[in-house]
mmCIF file of C-alpha atoms and ligand atoms in Angstrom:
data_model
loop_
_atom_site.group_PDB
_atom_site.id
_atom_site.type_symbol
_atom_site.label_atom_id
_atom_site.label_comp_id
_atom_site.label_asym_id
_atom_site.label_seq_id
_atom_site.Cartn_x
_atom_site.Cartn_y
_atom_site.Cartn_z
ATOM 1 C CA MET A 1 -14.519 20.020 10.251
ATOM 2 C CA SER A 2 -17.773 20.885 8.474
ATOM 3 C CA ASP A 3 -19.902 18.247 6.747
ATOM 4 C CA ALA A 4 -19.807 20.378 3.575
ATOM 5 C CA GLU A 5 -16.168 19.489 3.086
ATOM 6 C CA TYR A 6 -17.108 15.818 2.802
ATOM 7 C CA GLN A 7 -20.234 16.192 0.726
ATOM 8 C CA ASN A 8 -18.672 15.239 -2.601
ATOM 9 C CA LEU A 9 -15.834 12.772 -2.404
ATOM 10 C CA GLY A 10 -14.224 10.809 -5.220
ATOM 11 C CA PHE A 11 -12.319 7.512 -5.098
ATOM 12 C CA ILE A 12 -10.421 5.997 -8.045
ATOM 13 C CA GLY A 13 -8.946 2.459 -8.012
ATOM 14 C CA ILE A 14 -11.344 0.057 -6.286
ATOM 15 C CA GLY A 15 -8.968 -2.906 -5.873
ATOM 16 C CA ALA A 16 -7.770 -5.062 -2.966
ATOM 17 C CA MET A 17 -6.978 -1.938 -0.895
ATOM 18 C CA GLY A 18 -9.255 0.668 -2.464
ATOM 19 C CA ARG A 19 -12.472 -1.293 -2.050
ATOM 20 C CA PRO A 20 -12.326 -1.736 1.744
ATOM 21 C CA MET A 21 -11.056 1.852 2.082
ATOM 22 C CA VAL A 22 -14.023 3.249 0.164
ATOM 23 C CA GLU A 23 -16.441 0.989 2.036
ATOM 24 C CA ASN A 24 -15.106 2.256 5.375
ATOM 25 C CA LEU A 25 -15.523 5.828 4.132
ATOM 26 C CA ALA A 26 -19.114 5.092 3.130
ATOM 27 C CA LYS A 27 -19.825 3.775 6.652
ATOM 28 C CA LYS A 28 -18.279 6.745 8.441
ATOM 29 C CA LEU A 29 -18.984 9.813 6.283
ATOM 30 C CA PRO A 30 -21.978 12.030 7.105
ATOM 31 C CA ALA A 31 -25.311 10.745 5.746
ATOM 32 C CA ASN A 32 -25.550 13.441 3.048
ATOM 33 C CA SER A 33 -22.153 12.620 1.497
ATOM 34 C CA ILE A 34 -21.826 11.128 -1.961
ATOM 35 C CA ILE A 35 -18.766 9.129 -3.028
ATOM 36 C CA SER A 36 -18.187 8.997 -6.793
ATOM 37 C CA ILE A 37 -16.034 6.020 -7.786
ATOM 38 C CA TYR A 38 -14.194 4.860 -10.879
ATOM 39 C CA ASP A 39 -12.122 1.800 -11.795
ATOM 40 C CA VAL A 40 -11.199 0.330 -15.183
ATOM 41 C CA SER A 41 -13.092 -2.769 -14.050
ATOM 42 C CA GLU A 42 -16.780 -1.897 -14.381
ATOM 43 C CA GLN A 43 -17.859 -5.079 -12.596
ATOM 44 C CA VAL A 44 -16.253 -4.030 -9.317
ATOM 45 C CA LEU A 45 -17.987 -0.629 -9.566
ATOM 46 C CA ASP A 46 -21.395 -2.290 -9.949
ATOM 47 C CA ASP A 47 -20.679 -4.623 -6.996
ATOM 48 C CA VAL A 48 -19.624 -1.781 -4.693
ATOM 49 C CA VAL A 49 -22.551 0.448 -5.684
ATOM 50 C CA ALA A 50 -24.996 -2.445 -5.136
ATOM 51 C CA GLY A 51 -23.581 -3.206 -1.688
ATOM 52 C CA ASN A 52 -23.536 0.331 -0.300
ATOM 53 C CA GLY A 53 -27.098 1.616 -0.536
ATOM 54 C CA GLY A 54 -27.134 4.977 -2.302
ATOM 55 C CA LYS A 55 -24.077 6.696 -0.889
ATOM 56 C CA ILE A 56 -21.722 5.472 -3.619
ATOM 57 C CA VAL A 57 -22.238 6.315 -7.294
ATOM 58 C CA LYS A 58 -20.441 4.930 -10.335
ATOM 59 C CA CYS A 59 -18.578 7.128 -12.823
ATOM 60 C CA LEU A 60 -17.186 6.127 -16.217
ATOM 61 C CA SER A 61 -13.860 7.994 -16.049
ATOM 62 C CA ALA A 62 -11.428 9.637 -13.641
ATOM 63 C CA ARG A 63 -12.434 12.953 -15.176
ATOM 64 C CA ALA A 64 -16.117 12.329 -14.367
ATOM 65 C CA VAL A 65 -15.149 11.626 -10.733
ATOM 66 C CA ALA A 66 -13.166 14.888 -10.607
ATOM 67 C CA GLU A 67 -16.062 16.880 -12.081
ATOM 68 C CA ARG A 68 -18.336 15.732 -9.241
ATOM 69 C CA SER A 69 -15.908 15.812 -6.276
ATOM 70 C CA ASP A 70 -14.094 18.317 -4.072
ATOM 71 C CA VAL A 71 -11.792 15.720 -2.488
ATOM 72 C CA ILE A 72 -10.411 12.861 -4.634
ATOM 73 C CA ILE A 73 -8.472 9.821 -3.399
ATOM 74 C CA THR A 74 -6.578 7.567 -5.822
ATOM 75 C CA MET A 75 -5.333 4.021 -5.113
ATOM 76 C CA VAL A 76 -3.920 2.360 -8.246
ATOM 77 C CA PRO A 77 -1.021 -0.105 -8.700
ATOM 78 C CA GLU A 78 1.933 1.737 -10.287
ATOM 79 C CA GLY A 79 3.330 5.068 -11.476
ATOM 80 C CA LEU A 80 2.069 4.606 -15.040
ATOM 81 C CA HIS A 81 -1.492 4.164 -13.730
ATOM 82 C CA VAL A 82 -1.162 7.292 -11.582
ATOM 83 C CA ARG A 83 -0.055 9.209 -14.691
ATOM 84 C CA GLN A 84 -3.049 7.867 -16.661
ATOM 85 C CA VAL A 85 -5.513 8.671 -13.887
ATOM 86 C CA TYR A 86 -4.284 12.239 -13.357
ATOM 87 C CA LEU A 87 -2.786 13.324 -16.686
ATOM 88 C CA ASP A 88 -4.721 11.637 -19.513
ATOM 89 C CA ARG A 89 -5.739 14.581 -21.708
ATOM 90 C CA ASN A 90 -9.278 13.344 -22.313
ATOM 91 C CA ILE A 91 -10.370 11.234 -19.367
ATOM 92 C CA GLY A 92 -7.873 12.049 -16.589
ATOM 93 C CA ILE A 93 -8.564 14.061 -13.421
ATOM 94 C CA CYS A 94 -6.687 17.087 -14.790
ATOM 95 C CA ALA A 95 -8.732 17.079 -18.005
ATOM 96 C CA THR A 96 -11.257 19.088 -15.986
ATOM 97 C CA ASP A 97 -10.736 22.194 -13.833
ATOM 98 C CA VAL A 98 -9.501 20.973 -10.424
ATOM 99 C CA SER A 99 -8.951 24.443 -8.922
ATOM 100 C CA ASN A 100 -9.401 24.410 -5.118
ATOM 101 C CA LYS A 101 -9.748 20.625 -5.021
ATOM 102 C CA LEU A 102 -7.872 18.322 -2.662
ATOM 103 C CA LEU A 103 -6.157 15.394 -4.449
ATOM 104 C CA ILE A 104 -4.678 12.539 -2.416
ATOM 105 C CA ASP A 105 -2.704 9.703 -4.030
ATOM 106 C CA CYS A 106 -2.392 6.643 -1.769
ATOM 107 C CA SER A 107 -0.668 4.419 -4.382
ATOM 108 C CA THR A 108 2.867 3.168 -3.655
ATOM 109 C CA ILE A 109 4.826 4.514 -6.629
ATOM 110 C CA ASP A 110 8.169 6.139 -7.476
ATOM 111 C CA THR A 111 8.775 9.595 -6.034
ATOM 112 C CA ALA A 112 9.647 11.064 -9.471
ATOM 113 C CA THR A 113 6.179 10.305 -10.897
ATOM 114 C CA SER A 114 4.501 11.713 -7.804
ATOM 115 C CA LEU A 115 6.525 14.946 -8.037
ATOM 116 C CA ALA A 116 5.814 15.230 -11.796
ATOM 117 C CA VAL A 117 2.054 14.921 -11.195
ATOM 118 C CA LYS A 118 2.248 17.463 -8.373
ATOM 119 C CA GLU A 119 4.184 19.868 -10.618
ATOM 120 C CA HIS A 120 1.628 19.508 -13.427
ATOM 121 C CA ILE A 121 -1.232 20.254 -11.029
ATOM 122 C CA PHE A 122 0.596 23.209 -9.476
ATOM 123 C CA THR A 123 1.344 24.681 -12.925
ATOM 124 C CA HIS A 124 -2.186 24.384 -14.291
ATOM 125 C CA PHE A 125 -4.296 24.717 -11.122
ATOM 126 C CA PRO A 126 -2.290 26.629 -8.487
ATOM 127 C CA SER A 127 -5.149 26.599 -5.973
ATOM 128 C CA ALA A 128 -5.442 22.780 -6.017
ATOM 129 C CA SER A 129 -3.531 20.641 -3.481
ATOM 130 C CA PHE A 130 -1.912 17.288 -4.245
ATOM 131 C CA TYR A 131 -0.448 14.936 -1.630
ATOM 132 C CA ASP A 132 1.340 11.591 -1.712
ATOM 133 C CA ALA A 133 -0.160 9.473 1.083
ATOM 134 C CA PRO A 134 0.933 5.817 0.731
ATOM 135 C CA VAL A 135 -0.393 3.376 3.300
ATOM 136 C CA SER A 136 0.867 0.420 5.304
ATOM 137 C CA GLY A 137 -1.068 -2.380 6.981
ATOM 138 C CA GLY A 138 -2.184 -4.548 4.054
ATOM 139 C CA VAL A 139 -5.605 -5.727 2.937
ATOM 140 C CA ILE A 140 -6.486 -6.970 6.423
ATOM 141 C CA GLY A 141 -5.648 -3.549 7.868
ATOM 142 C CA ALA A 142 -7.699 -1.846 5.125
ATOM 143 C CA LYS A 143 -10.705 -4.035 5.985
ATOM 144 C CA LYS A 144 -10.325 -3.476 9.730
ATOM 145 C CA GLY A 145 -9.673 0.255 9.261
ATOM 146 C CA THR A 146 -6.262 0.079 10.930
ATOM 147 C CA ILE A 147 -3.901 1.144 8.110
ATOM 148 C CA ALA A 148 -1.267 3.857 8.630
ATOM 149 C CA PHE A 149 -0.853 6.815 6.241
ATOM 150 C CA PHE A 150 2.562 8.351 5.508
ATOM 151 C CA LEU A 151 1.776 11.860 4.321
ATOM 152 C CA GLY A 152 3.929 13.929 1.997
ATOM 153 C CA CYS A 153 3.482 17.192 3.902
ATOM 154 C CA ALA A 154 4.833 19.180 6.825
ATOM 155 C CA GLU A 155 3.368 19.169 10.362
ATOM 156 C CA GLY A 156 2.092 22.716 9.822
ATOM 157 C CA ASP A 157 0.336 22.066 6.485
ATOM 158 C CA PRO A 158 -3.058 23.837 6.502
ATOM 159 C CA ASN A 159 -4.820 20.783 5.019
ATOM 160 C CA LEU A 160 -3.463 18.406 7.680
ATOM 161 C CA PRO A 161 -6.568 18.501 9.962
ATOM 162 C CA LEU A 162 -8.847 17.596 7.020
ATOM 163 C CA LEU A 163 -6.421 14.923 5.774
ATOM 164 C CA ALA A 164 -6.071 13.457 9.275
ATOM 165 C CA ASN A 165 -9.829 13.373 9.720
ATOM 166 C CA LEU A 166 -10.348 11.580 6.409
ATOM 167 C CA ALA A 167 -7.522 9.140 7.154
ATOM 168 C CA SER A 168 -9.050 8.353 10.554
ATOM 169 C CA MET A 169 -12.138 6.959 8.753
ATOM 170 C CA MET A 170 -9.934 4.432 6.922
ATOM 171 C CA GLY A 171 -7.059 3.881 9.350
ATOM 172 C CA LYS A 172 -5.469 4.523 12.704
ATOM 173 C CA GLN A 173 -2.288 6.508 12.250
ATOM 174 C CA ILE A 174 -1.274 9.404 10.054
ATOM 175 C CA ILE A 175 2.330 10.578 10.006
ATOM 176 C CA PRO A 176 3.262 13.815 8.210
ATOM 177 C CA CYS A 177 6.699 13.052 6.745
ATOM 178 C CA GLY A 178 7.918 16.597 6.019
ATOM 179 C CA GLY A 179 7.109 17.596 2.423
ATOM 180 C CA PRO A 180 6.094 16.499 -1.100
ATOM 181 C CA SER A 181 7.052 12.892 -2.017
ATOM 182 C CA LEU A 182 8.481 12.236 1.470
ATOM 183 C CA GLY A 183 5.505 10.033 2.391
ATOM 184 C CA LEU A 184 6.577 7.793 -0.503
ATOM 185 C CA ALA A 185 10.263 7.994 0.413
ATOM 186 C CA ALA A 186 9.334 6.890 3.955
ATOM 187 C CA LYS A 187 7.137 4.042 2.709
ATOM 188 C CA LEU A 188 9.760 2.747 0.241
ATOM 189 C CA SER A 189 12.581 2.823 2.787
ATOM 190 C CA ASN A 190 10.270 1.051 5.293
ATOM 191 C CA ASN A 191 9.499 -1.736 2.826
ATOM 192 C CA TYR A 192 13.189 -2.065 1.892
ATOM 193 C CA LEU A 193 13.994 -2.607 5.568
ATOM 194 C CA SER A 194 11.123 -4.983 6.281
ATOM 195 C CA GLY A 195 11.883 -6.947 3.065
ATOM 196 C CA LEU A 196 15.522 -7.396 4.061
ATOM 197 C CA ILE A 197 14.581 -8.389 7.620
ATOM 198 C CA ALA A 198 12.291 -11.110 6.201
ATOM 199 C CA ILE A 199 15.172 -12.521 4.135
ATOM 200 C CA ALA A 200 17.606 -12.324 7.068
ATOM 201 C CA CYS A 201 15.070 -13.883 9.440
ATOM 202 C CA SER A 202 14.440 -16.733 6.958
ATOM 203 C CA GLU A 203 18.172 -17.409 6.583
ATOM 204 C CA ALA A 204 18.832 -17.264 10.336
ATOM 205 C CA MET A 205 15.872 -19.523 11.200
ATOM 206 C CA ASN A 206 16.910 -21.990 8.493
ATOM 207 C CA MET A 207 20.538 -22.277 9.688
ATOM 208 C CA GLY A 208 19.456 -22.594 13.334
ATOM 209 C CA MET A 209 16.834 -25.250 12.577
ATOM 210 C CA ARG A 210 19.221 -27.261 10.395
ATOM 211 C CA SER A 211 21.660 -27.161 13.333
ATOM 212 C CA GLY A 212 19.025 -28.869 15.499
ATOM 213 C CA LEU A 213 17.166 -25.980 17.154
ATOM 214 C CA ASP A 214 13.393 -25.862 17.606
ATOM 215 C CA PRO A 215 12.149 -22.767 15.652
ATOM 216 C CA ARG A 216 10.043 -21.661 18.656
ATOM 217 C CA VAL A 217 13.199 -21.600 20.793
ATOM 218 C CA LEU A 218 14.999 -19.642 18.081
ATOM 219 C CA ALA A 219 12.155 -17.091 17.882
ATOM 220 C CA ASN A 220 12.291 -16.677 21.688
ATOM 221 C CA VAL A 221 16.060 -16.184 21.542
ATOM 222 C CA TYR A 222 15.792 -13.458 18.879
ATOM 223 C CA SER A 223 12.968 -11.809 20.788
ATOM 224 C CA ALA A 224 15.041 -11.657 24.004
ATOM 225 C CA GLY A 225 18.270 -10.720 22.222
ATOM 226 C CA THR A 226 19.659 -8.087 19.882
ATOM 227 C CA ALA A 227 17.890 -9.580 16.828
ATOM 228 C CA GLN A 228 14.415 -8.677 18.134
ATOM 229 C CA ASN A 229 12.114 -7.410 15.379
ATOM 230 C CA THR A 230 8.456 -7.468 14.340
ATOM 231 C CA ILE A 231 8.956 -9.852 11.408
ATOM 232 C CA CYS A 232 10.349 -12.543 13.741
ATOM 233 C CA ASP A 233 7.805 -11.810 16.472
ATOM 234 C CA ARG A 234 4.539 -11.444 14.532
ATOM 235 C CA PHE A 235 5.193 -12.376 10.889
ATOM 236 C CA ASN A 236 7.624 -15.219 11.433
ATOM 237 C CA PRO A 237 8.342 -16.795 8.007
ATOM 238 C CA VAL A 238 8.457 -20.321 9.489
ATOM 239 C CA PRO A 239 4.980 -21.932 9.560
ATOM 240 C CA GLY A 240 3.707 -22.765 13.043
ATOM 241 C CA VAL A 241 5.938 -20.412 15.066
ATOM 242 C CA TYR A 242 3.486 -17.541 15.425
ATOM 243 C CA PRO A 243 -0.124 -18.769 15.036
ATOM 244 C CA ASP A 244 -1.481 -15.577 13.425
ATOM 245 C CA SER A 245 1.311 -15.032 10.875
ATOM 246 C CA PRO A 246 0.491 -15.612 7.174
ATOM 247 C CA SER A 247 3.118 -18.425 7.123
ATOM 248 C CA SER A 248 0.988 -20.408 9.601
ATOM 249 C CA HIS A 249 -1.951 -20.147 7.169
ATOM 250 C CA GLY A 250 -0.339 -21.267 3.939
ATOM 251 C CA TYR A 251 1.258 -17.816 3.397
ATOM 252 C CA LYS A 252 -2.207 -16.501 2.446
ATOM 253 C CA GLU A 253 -3.817 -13.112 3.247
ATOM 254 C CA GLY A 254 -0.588 -11.174 3.548
ATOM 255 C CA PHE A 255 1.492 -8.773 1.485
ATOM 256 C CA LYS A 256 2.004 -10.434 -1.899
ATOM 257 C CA VAL A 257 5.572 -11.269 -2.887
ATOM 258 C CA GLN A 258 5.062 -9.456 -6.232
ATOM 259 C CA LEU A 259 4.186 -6.241 -4.353
ATOM 260 C CA MET A 260 7.302 -6.613 -2.202
ATOM 261 C CA LYS A 261 9.362 -7.041 -5.380
ATOM 262 C CA LYS A 262 7.786 -3.865 -6.837
ATOM 263 C CA ASP A 263 8.361 -1.784 -3.684
ATOM 264 C CA PHE A 264 11.864 -3.175 -3.137
ATOM 265 C CA GLY A 265 12.773 -2.279 -6.742
ATOM 266 C CA LEU A 266 11.374 1.256 -6.298
ATOM 267 C CA ALA A 267 13.428 1.619 -3.099
ATOM 268 C CA VAL A 268 16.632 0.480 -4.830
ATOM 269 C CA ASP A 269 15.959 2.958 -7.688
ATOM 270 C CA MET A 270 15.373 5.730 -5.160
ATOM 271 C CA ALA A 271 18.645 4.905 -3.377
ATOM 272 C CA THR A 272 20.512 5.067 -6.692
ATOM 273 C CA ARG A 273 18.909 8.401 -7.559
ATOM 274 C CA VAL A 274 19.836 10.011 -4.228
ATOM 275 C CA GLY A 275 23.320 8.458 -4.078
ATOM 276 C CA ALA A 276 22.708 6.159 -1.078
ATOM 277 C CA GLN A 277 25.084 3.169 -1.109
ATOM 278 C CA LEU A 278 23.426 -0.257 -0.667
ATOM 279 C CA ALA A 279 25.313 -3.379 0.401
ATOM 280 C CA LEU A 280 22.241 -5.641 0.250
ATOM 281 C CA GLY A 281 20.004 -4.004 -2.366
ATOM 282 C CA ALA A 282 20.972 -6.052 -5.444
ATOM 283 C CA ALA A 283 20.843 -9.395 -3.601
ATOM 284 C CA GLY A 284 17.492 -8.527 -1.999
ATOM 285 C CA LEU A 285 15.962 -7.431 -5.296
ATOM 286 C CA GLN A 286 17.182 -10.577 -7.087
ATOM 287 C CA THR A 287 15.715 -12.733 -4.311
ATOM 288 C CA TYR A 288 12.275 -11.095 -4.506
ATOM 289 C CA THR A 289 12.338 -11.030 -8.330
ATOM 290 C CA ASP A 290 13.037 -14.787 -8.460
ATOM 291 C CA ALA A 291 10.597 -15.617 -5.634
ATOM 292 C CA SER A 292 7.785 -13.644 -7.296
ATOM 293 C CA GLN A 293 8.236 -15.740 -10.481
ATOM 294 C CA ASP A 294 8.463 -19.068 -8.639
ATOM 295 C CA PRO A 295 5.141 -20.961 -8.939
ATOM 296 C CA ARG A 296 5.585 -22.207 -5.321
ATOM 297 C CA CYS A 297 5.654 -18.589 -4.094
ATOM 298 C CA LYS A 298 3.766 -16.343 -6.571
ATOM 299 C CA ASP A 299 0.648 -14.616 -5.153
ATOM 300 C CA LEU A 300 1.570 -15.627 -1.589
ATOM 301 C CA ASP A 301 2.687 -13.484 1.348
ATOM 302 C CA SER A 302 6.200 -12.127 0.812
ATOM 303 C CA ARG A 303 7.503 -14.034 3.853
ATOM 304 C CA VAL A 304 7.227 -17.083 1.570
ATOM 305 C CA VAL A 305 10.830 -16.100 0.801
ATOM 306 C CA TYR A 306 11.598 -18.687 3.538
ATOM 307 C CA ARG A 307 10.183 -21.407 1.251
ATOM 308 C CA PHE A 308 12.046 -19.934 -1.721
ATOM 309 C CA LEU A 309 15.332 -20.180 0.233
ATOM 310 C CA GLY A 310 14.757 -23.870 0.986
ATOM 311 C CA GLY A 311 13.499 -23.546 4.574
ATOM 312 C CA VAL A 312 11.999 -26.626 6.245
ATOM 313 C CA GLU A 313 8.237 -26.184 6.648
ATOM 314 C CA ASP A 314 7.097 -29.557 8.052
ATOM 315 C CA TRP A 315 9.397 -29.364 11.094
ATOM 316 C CA LYS A 316 6.572 -30.447 13.425
ATOM 317 C CA GLY A 317 6.292 -33.746 11.542
ATOM 318 C CA ARG A 318 10.025 -34.317 11.959
ATOM 319 C CA GLU A 319 10.035 -33.752 15.743
HETATM 320 P P1 NAD B 401 -5.082 -3.921 -6.968
HETATM 321 O O1 NAD B 401 -4.429 -4.331 -8.242
HETATM 322 O O2 NAD B 401 -5.855 -4.919 -6.187
HETATM 323 O O3 NAD B 401 -6.055 -2.673 -7.228
HETATM 324 C C1 NAD B 401 -5.753 -1.609 -8.077
HETATM 325 C C2 NAD B 401 -7.027 -1.177 -8.785
HETATM 326 O O4 NAD B 401 -6.715 -0.080 -9.646
HETATM 327 C C3 NAD B 401 -7.616 -2.283 -9.656
HETATM 328 O O5 NAD B 401 -8.980 -2.463 -9.331
HETATM 329 C C4 NAD B 401 -7.435 -1.744 -11.081
HETATM 330 O O6 NAD B 401 -8.470 -2.149 -11.963
HETATM 331 C C5 NAD B 401 -7.441 -0.254 -10.834
HETATM 332 N N1 NAD B 401 -6.817 0.522 -11.905
HETATM 333 C C6 NAD B 401 -5.648 0.270 -12.576
HETATM 334 N N2 NAD B 401 -5.429 1.231 -13.483
HETATM 335 C C7 NAD B 401 -6.458 2.093 -13.393
HETATM 336 C C8 NAD B 401 -6.814 3.285 -14.103
HETATM 337 N N3 NAD B 401 -6.023 3.776 -15.069
HETATM 338 N N4 NAD B 401 -7.966 3.916 -13.773
HETATM 339 C C9 NAD B 401 -8.759 3.431 -12.794
HETATM 340 N N5 NAD B 401 -8.480 2.302 -12.089
HETATM 341 C C10 NAD B 401 -7.344 1.652 -12.403
HETATM 342 O O7 NAD B 401 -3.906 -3.283 -6.077
HETATM 343 P P2 NAD B 401 -3.907 -3.013 -4.493
HETATM 344 O O8 NAD B 401 -3.413 -4.216 -3.783
HETATM 345 O O9 NAD B 401 -5.212 -2.389 -4.116
HETATM 346 O O10 NAD B 401 -2.738 -1.911 -4.413
HETATM 347 C C11 NAD B 401 -2.927 -0.558 -4.790
HETATM 348 C C12 NAD B 401 -1.705 0.221 -4.335
HETATM 349 O O11 NAD B 401 -1.577 0.108 -2.910
HETATM 350 C C13 NAD B 401 -0.378 -0.303 -4.913
HETATM 351 O O12 NAD B 401 0.459 0.771 -5.231
HETATM 352 C C14 NAD B 401 0.182 -1.155 -3.775
HETATM 353 O O13 NAD B 401 1.596 -1.248 -3.800
HETATM 354 C C15 NAD B 401 -0.289 -0.379 -2.558
HETATM 355 N N6 NAD B 401 -0.400 -1.190 -1.336
HETATM 356 C C16 NAD B 401 -0.926 -2.450 -1.378
HETATM 357 C C17 NAD B 401 -0.987 -3.200 -0.211
HETATM 358 C C18 NAD B 401 -1.546 -4.608 -0.230
HETATM 359 O O14 NAD B 401 -1.330 -5.340 0.742
HETATM 360 N N7 NAD B 401 -2.268 -5.010 -1.271
HETATM 361 C C19 NAD B 401 -0.556 -2.660 1.000
HETATM 362 C C20 NAD B 401 -0.064 -1.358 1.037
HETATM 363 C C21 NAD B 401 -0.003 -0.625 -0.160
#
C-alpha cells in the first residue's frame, strides 16, 4: 500500500464514534497525510484540530472535504443524515466530482438508503467506489482501536486490501459480507439478536433470582449449559455479576438504549421488507422503545432493559 493513497483523507461526522476513529487514524497514518474533517458542530472540529497538531484540518462542508480528499469516511447517526452528507445538491459530497474516489459509510442505517446513495454515485461517477462498512464494538472499542468492520463487498473486491489496511488503523477485524448493503444487513441482524438475548437474559435472571437463586450461580449455570452467550458472560444485565459489564458501573459507557431501539427498529423493517417472519420482533421493539423513553433508562447502556423489566439491582444488600 503506497503512502500516496493515504495522503488526502476525509472524515465526516466527528461524534462519539467518529472522533476516536479519526484520532486513531491521525496517530497511525503516514506523517505526510492530511485528514480533512467536517461536522455540523463547529466546536468539535476546533477541539479535534487543536488536539492533533497539524495533521487534521477543518472544512466547512461535506463538499469541501470531498474536494480535498481521495478517500472519505462518513460516520453520522441515521439514513437522513447520510442522504444529506452525500446527496445535498450544494454542500454534499456528490456536489463535487468524486470520480475515482473511495467513499466509505460507517453509519448504521437502513439498507435501502445505502443502496440509493450507492446507485446515485454509480450513475453520476462510475469510477467512484462506495461501500457500507458499519462497525461494532462501541465507543470504548473505538477509543481502544478494537472495533470490527462489516464490509458490504465480496472477498475478491479489488479495494479490499486498501479498505482492510485503513480499518486496521481504527479496529481489529474486518469481515467482507458479500456485496453492497450486506455489511449493514449483517450488522442489523447481529444487533437484533444481541438485543433479544439481553431481554431474554434479563427475564431469565429475574425469574431465577426471585425464586431464590444467587445471580452469580445463575450466570455460572447458563455459562456451563445450553444458554451460554456473551451477553450473560461479559455484559450481564444484573449489576455486580460481571465486574467489567456496564451494569456493574451504573449502566454507563455502553451501547445506549436509544441506539439499540434505532437498530432494532431498522432490523424489524429489514425483516418485513425481505419477508422474514419474526416471532419476537414486535415485542422486542416495543420493549426498547419504552425503555429508551423511560427516564430511569434513557442514555444508559441498553442492558438497562433489566431495570426496565423490574429486575432487582440491590441483591447484594438483601443477601
Ligand atoms: P453521535 O451522535 O455521537 O455522532 C454523530 C455525529 O454526526 C455528530 O457529531 C453530529 O453532529 C454529526 N452529524 C449529524 N448530521 C451531520 C451532517 N449532516 N453533516 C455532518 N455531520 C453530521 O453518534 P455516534 O454514537 O458516533 O454514532 C454514529 C453512527 O455509528 C450511528 O449510526 C450509530 O448507530 C453507529 N454506532 C454507534 C455505536 C456507539 O456505541 N455509539 C456503536 C456502533 C455503531
